[in-house]
PDB file of C-alpha atoms in Angstrom:
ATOM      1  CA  UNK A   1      -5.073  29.330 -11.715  1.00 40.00           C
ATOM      2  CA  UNK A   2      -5.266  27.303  -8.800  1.00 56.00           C
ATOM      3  CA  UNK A   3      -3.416  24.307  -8.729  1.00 85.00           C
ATOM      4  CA  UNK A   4      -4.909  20.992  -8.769  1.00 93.00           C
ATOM      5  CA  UNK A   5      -5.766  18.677  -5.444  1.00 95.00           C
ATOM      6  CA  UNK A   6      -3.205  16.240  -5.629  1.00 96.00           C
ATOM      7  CA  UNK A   7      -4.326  12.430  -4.482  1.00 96.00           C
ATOM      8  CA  UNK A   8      -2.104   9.188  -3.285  1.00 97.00           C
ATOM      9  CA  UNK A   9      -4.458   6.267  -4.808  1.00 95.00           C
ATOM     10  CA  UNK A  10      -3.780   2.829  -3.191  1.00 95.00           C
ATOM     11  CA  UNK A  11      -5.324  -0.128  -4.256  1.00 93.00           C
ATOM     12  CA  UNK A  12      -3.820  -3.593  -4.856  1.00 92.00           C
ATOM     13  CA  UNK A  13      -6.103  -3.732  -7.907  1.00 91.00           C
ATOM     14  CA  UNK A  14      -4.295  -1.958 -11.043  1.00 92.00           C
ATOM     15  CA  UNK A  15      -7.375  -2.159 -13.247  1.00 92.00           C
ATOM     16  CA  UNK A  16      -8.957   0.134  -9.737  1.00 89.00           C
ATOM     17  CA  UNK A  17      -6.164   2.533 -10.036  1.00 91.00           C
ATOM     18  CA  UNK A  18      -6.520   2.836 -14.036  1.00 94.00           C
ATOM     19  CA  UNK A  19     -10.432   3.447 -13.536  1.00 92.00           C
ATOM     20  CA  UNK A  20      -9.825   5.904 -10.681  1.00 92.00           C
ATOM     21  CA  UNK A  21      -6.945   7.827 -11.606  1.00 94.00           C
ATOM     22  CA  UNK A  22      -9.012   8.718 -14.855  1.00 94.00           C
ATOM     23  CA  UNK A  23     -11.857   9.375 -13.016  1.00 93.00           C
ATOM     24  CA  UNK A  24     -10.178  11.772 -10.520  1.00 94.00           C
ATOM     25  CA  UNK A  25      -8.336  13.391 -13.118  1.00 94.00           C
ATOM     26  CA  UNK A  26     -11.841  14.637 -14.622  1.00 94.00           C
ATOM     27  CA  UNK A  27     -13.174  15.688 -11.503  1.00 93.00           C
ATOM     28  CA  UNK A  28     -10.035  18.370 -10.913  1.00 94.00           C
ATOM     29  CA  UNK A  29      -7.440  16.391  -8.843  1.00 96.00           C
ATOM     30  CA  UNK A  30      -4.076  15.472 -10.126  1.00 96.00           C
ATOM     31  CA  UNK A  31      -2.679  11.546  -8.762  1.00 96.00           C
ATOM     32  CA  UNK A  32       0.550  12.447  -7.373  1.00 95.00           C
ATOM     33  CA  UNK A  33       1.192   8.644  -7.099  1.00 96.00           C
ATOM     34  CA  UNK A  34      -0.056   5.048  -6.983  1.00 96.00           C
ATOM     35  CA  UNK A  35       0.356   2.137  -4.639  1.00 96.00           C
ATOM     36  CA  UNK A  36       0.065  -1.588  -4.603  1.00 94.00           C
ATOM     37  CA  UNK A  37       0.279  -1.891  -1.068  1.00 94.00           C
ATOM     38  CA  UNK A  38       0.192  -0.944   2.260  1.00 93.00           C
ATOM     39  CA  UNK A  39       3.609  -0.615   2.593  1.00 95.00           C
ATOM     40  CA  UNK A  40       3.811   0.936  -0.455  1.00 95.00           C
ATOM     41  CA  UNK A  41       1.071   3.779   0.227  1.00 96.00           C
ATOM     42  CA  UNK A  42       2.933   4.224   3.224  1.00 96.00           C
ATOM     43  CA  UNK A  43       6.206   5.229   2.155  1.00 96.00           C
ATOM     44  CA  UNK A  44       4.692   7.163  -1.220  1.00 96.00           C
ATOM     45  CA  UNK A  45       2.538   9.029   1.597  1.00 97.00           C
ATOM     46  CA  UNK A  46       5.783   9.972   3.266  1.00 96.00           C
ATOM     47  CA  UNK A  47       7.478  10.829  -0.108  1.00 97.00           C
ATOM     48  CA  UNK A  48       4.769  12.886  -2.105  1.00 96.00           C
ATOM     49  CA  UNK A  49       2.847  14.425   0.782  1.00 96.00           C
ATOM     50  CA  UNK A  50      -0.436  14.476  -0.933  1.00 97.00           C
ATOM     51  CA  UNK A  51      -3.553  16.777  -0.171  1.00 96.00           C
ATOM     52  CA  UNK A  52      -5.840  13.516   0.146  1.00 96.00           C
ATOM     53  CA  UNK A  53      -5.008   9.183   0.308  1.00 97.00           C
ATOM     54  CA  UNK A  54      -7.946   7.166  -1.150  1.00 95.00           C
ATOM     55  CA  UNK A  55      -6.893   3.976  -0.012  1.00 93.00           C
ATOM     56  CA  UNK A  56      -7.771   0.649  -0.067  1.00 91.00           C
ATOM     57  CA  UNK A  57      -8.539  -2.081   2.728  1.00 88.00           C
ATOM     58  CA  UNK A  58      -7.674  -5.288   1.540  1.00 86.00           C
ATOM     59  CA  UNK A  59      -4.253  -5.183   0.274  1.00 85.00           C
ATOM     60  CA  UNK A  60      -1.355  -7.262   0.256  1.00 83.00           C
ATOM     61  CA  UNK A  61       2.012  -6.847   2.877  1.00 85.00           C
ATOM     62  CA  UNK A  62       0.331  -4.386   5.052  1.00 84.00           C
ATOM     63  CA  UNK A  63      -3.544  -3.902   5.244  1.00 87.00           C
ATOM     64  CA  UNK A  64      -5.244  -0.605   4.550  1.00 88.00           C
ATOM     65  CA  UNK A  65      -6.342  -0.365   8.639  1.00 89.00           C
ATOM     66  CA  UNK A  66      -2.528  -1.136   9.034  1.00 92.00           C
ATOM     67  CA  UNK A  67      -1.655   1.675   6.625  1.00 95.00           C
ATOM     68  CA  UNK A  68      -4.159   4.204   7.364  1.00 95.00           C
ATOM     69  CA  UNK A  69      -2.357   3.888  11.179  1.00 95.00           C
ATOM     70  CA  UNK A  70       0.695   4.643   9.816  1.00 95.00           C
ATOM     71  CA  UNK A  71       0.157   7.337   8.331  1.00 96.00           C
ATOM     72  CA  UNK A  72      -1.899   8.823  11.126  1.00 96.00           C
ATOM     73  CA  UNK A  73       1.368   8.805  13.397  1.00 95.00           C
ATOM     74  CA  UNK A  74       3.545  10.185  10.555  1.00 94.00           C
ATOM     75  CA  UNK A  75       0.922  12.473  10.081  1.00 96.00           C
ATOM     76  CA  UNK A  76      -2.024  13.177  12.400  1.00 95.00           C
ATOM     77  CA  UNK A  77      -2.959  15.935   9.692  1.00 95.00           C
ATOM     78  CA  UNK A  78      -3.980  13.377   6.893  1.00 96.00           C
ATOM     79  CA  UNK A  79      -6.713  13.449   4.653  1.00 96.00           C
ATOM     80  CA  UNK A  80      -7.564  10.011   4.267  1.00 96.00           C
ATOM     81  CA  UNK A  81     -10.595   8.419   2.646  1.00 95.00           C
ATOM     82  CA  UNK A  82     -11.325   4.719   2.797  1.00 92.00           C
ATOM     83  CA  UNK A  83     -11.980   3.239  -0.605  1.00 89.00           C
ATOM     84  CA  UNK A  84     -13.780  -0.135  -0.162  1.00 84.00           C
ATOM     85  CA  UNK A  85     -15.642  -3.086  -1.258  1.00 82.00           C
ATOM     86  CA  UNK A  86     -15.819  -4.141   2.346  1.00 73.00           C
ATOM     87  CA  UNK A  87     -19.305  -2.523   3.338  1.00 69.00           C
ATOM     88  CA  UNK A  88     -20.189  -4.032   6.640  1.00 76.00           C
ATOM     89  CA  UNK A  89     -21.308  -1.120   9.615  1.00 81.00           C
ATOM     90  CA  UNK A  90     -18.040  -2.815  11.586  1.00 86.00           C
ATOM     91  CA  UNK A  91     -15.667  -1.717   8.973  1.00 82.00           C
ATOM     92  CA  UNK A  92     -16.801   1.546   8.234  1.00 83.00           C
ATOM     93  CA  UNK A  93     -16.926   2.685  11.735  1.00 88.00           C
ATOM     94  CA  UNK A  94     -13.981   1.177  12.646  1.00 88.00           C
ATOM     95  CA  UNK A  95     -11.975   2.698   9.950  1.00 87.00           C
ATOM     96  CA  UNK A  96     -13.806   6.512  10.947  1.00 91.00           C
ATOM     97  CA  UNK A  97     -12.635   5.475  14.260  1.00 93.00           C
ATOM     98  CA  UNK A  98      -9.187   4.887  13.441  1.00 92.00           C
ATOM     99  CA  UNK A  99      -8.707   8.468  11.302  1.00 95.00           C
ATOM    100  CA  UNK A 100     -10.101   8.185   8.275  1.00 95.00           C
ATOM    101  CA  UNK A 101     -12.436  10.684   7.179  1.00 95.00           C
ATOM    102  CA  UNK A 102     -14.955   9.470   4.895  1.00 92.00           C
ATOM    103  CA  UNK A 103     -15.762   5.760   3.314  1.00 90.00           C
ATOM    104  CA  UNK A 104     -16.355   5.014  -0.063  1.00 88.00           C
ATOM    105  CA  UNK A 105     -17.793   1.456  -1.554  1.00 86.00           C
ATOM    106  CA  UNK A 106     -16.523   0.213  -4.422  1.00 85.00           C
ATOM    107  CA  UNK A 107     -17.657   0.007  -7.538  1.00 85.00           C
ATOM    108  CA  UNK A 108     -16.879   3.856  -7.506  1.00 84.00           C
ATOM    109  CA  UNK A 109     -19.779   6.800  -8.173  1.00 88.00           C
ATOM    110  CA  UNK A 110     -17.521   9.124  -9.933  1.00 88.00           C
ATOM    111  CA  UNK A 111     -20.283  12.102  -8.299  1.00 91.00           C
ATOM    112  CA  UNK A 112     -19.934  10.315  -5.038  1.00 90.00           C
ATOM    113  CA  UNK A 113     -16.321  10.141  -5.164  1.00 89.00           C
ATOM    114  CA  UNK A 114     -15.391  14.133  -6.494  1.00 91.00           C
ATOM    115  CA  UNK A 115     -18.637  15.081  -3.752  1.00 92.00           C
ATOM    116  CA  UNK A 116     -16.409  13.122  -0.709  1.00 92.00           C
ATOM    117  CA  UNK A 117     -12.956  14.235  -1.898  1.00 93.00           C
ATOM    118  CA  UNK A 118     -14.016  18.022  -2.100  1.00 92.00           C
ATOM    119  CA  UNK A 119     -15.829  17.274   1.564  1.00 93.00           C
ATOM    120  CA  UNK A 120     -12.504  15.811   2.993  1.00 92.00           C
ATOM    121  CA  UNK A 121     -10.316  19.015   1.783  1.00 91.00           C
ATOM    122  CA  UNK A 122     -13.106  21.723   3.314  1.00 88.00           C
TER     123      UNK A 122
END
């Protein structure tokens, strides 16, 4: 057996994460960790190491472009994927721009989601 994806899920919404994390778990992945923040996904990035970040823009204490940065220049090799309800053309390309590679709007598709996650790890 091969072992699970593991995800870092980062949204300031904990109700999000609940939905999510049960969401991902059915589709094959295993959360490695949660944050609240952007300072938060930050550091649990750096701790856990984690095949793939779905992470949030609009957080609290550090913003997801903020975050998504950061862990760029710890980690040019990141899989990150930019979970939103922010939909305009401007965020989305400027968040592709910046590293990330995919963007999902919120509410989540669970099909959507497992069908961007699986394209981010090929």
């Amino acid at each position: 057996m091969t072992a699970r994806p593991t995800v870092l899920l980062c949204d300031d919404s904990r109700a999000l994460r609940m939905l999510a994390s049960g969401q991902l778990e059915e589709a094959g992945f295993q959360v490695a960790g949660e944050a609240g923040n952007g300072l938060e996904a930050v550091a649990q990035y750096q701790a856990l190491k984690p095949d793939l970040v779905l992470l949030d823009l609009v957080m609290p204490e550090c913003d997801g472009r903020q975050a998504l940065a950061r862990i760029l220049e710890a980690d040019p090799k990141a899989r990150v994927v930019i979970l939103s309800s922010l939909g305009a053309q401007s965020d989305i390309e400027e968040c592709l721009r910046l590293g990330a590679l995919s963007y999902l709007q919120k509410p989540i598709d669970p099909e959507a989601m497992e069908r961007v996650l699986r394209d981010a790890l090929a």
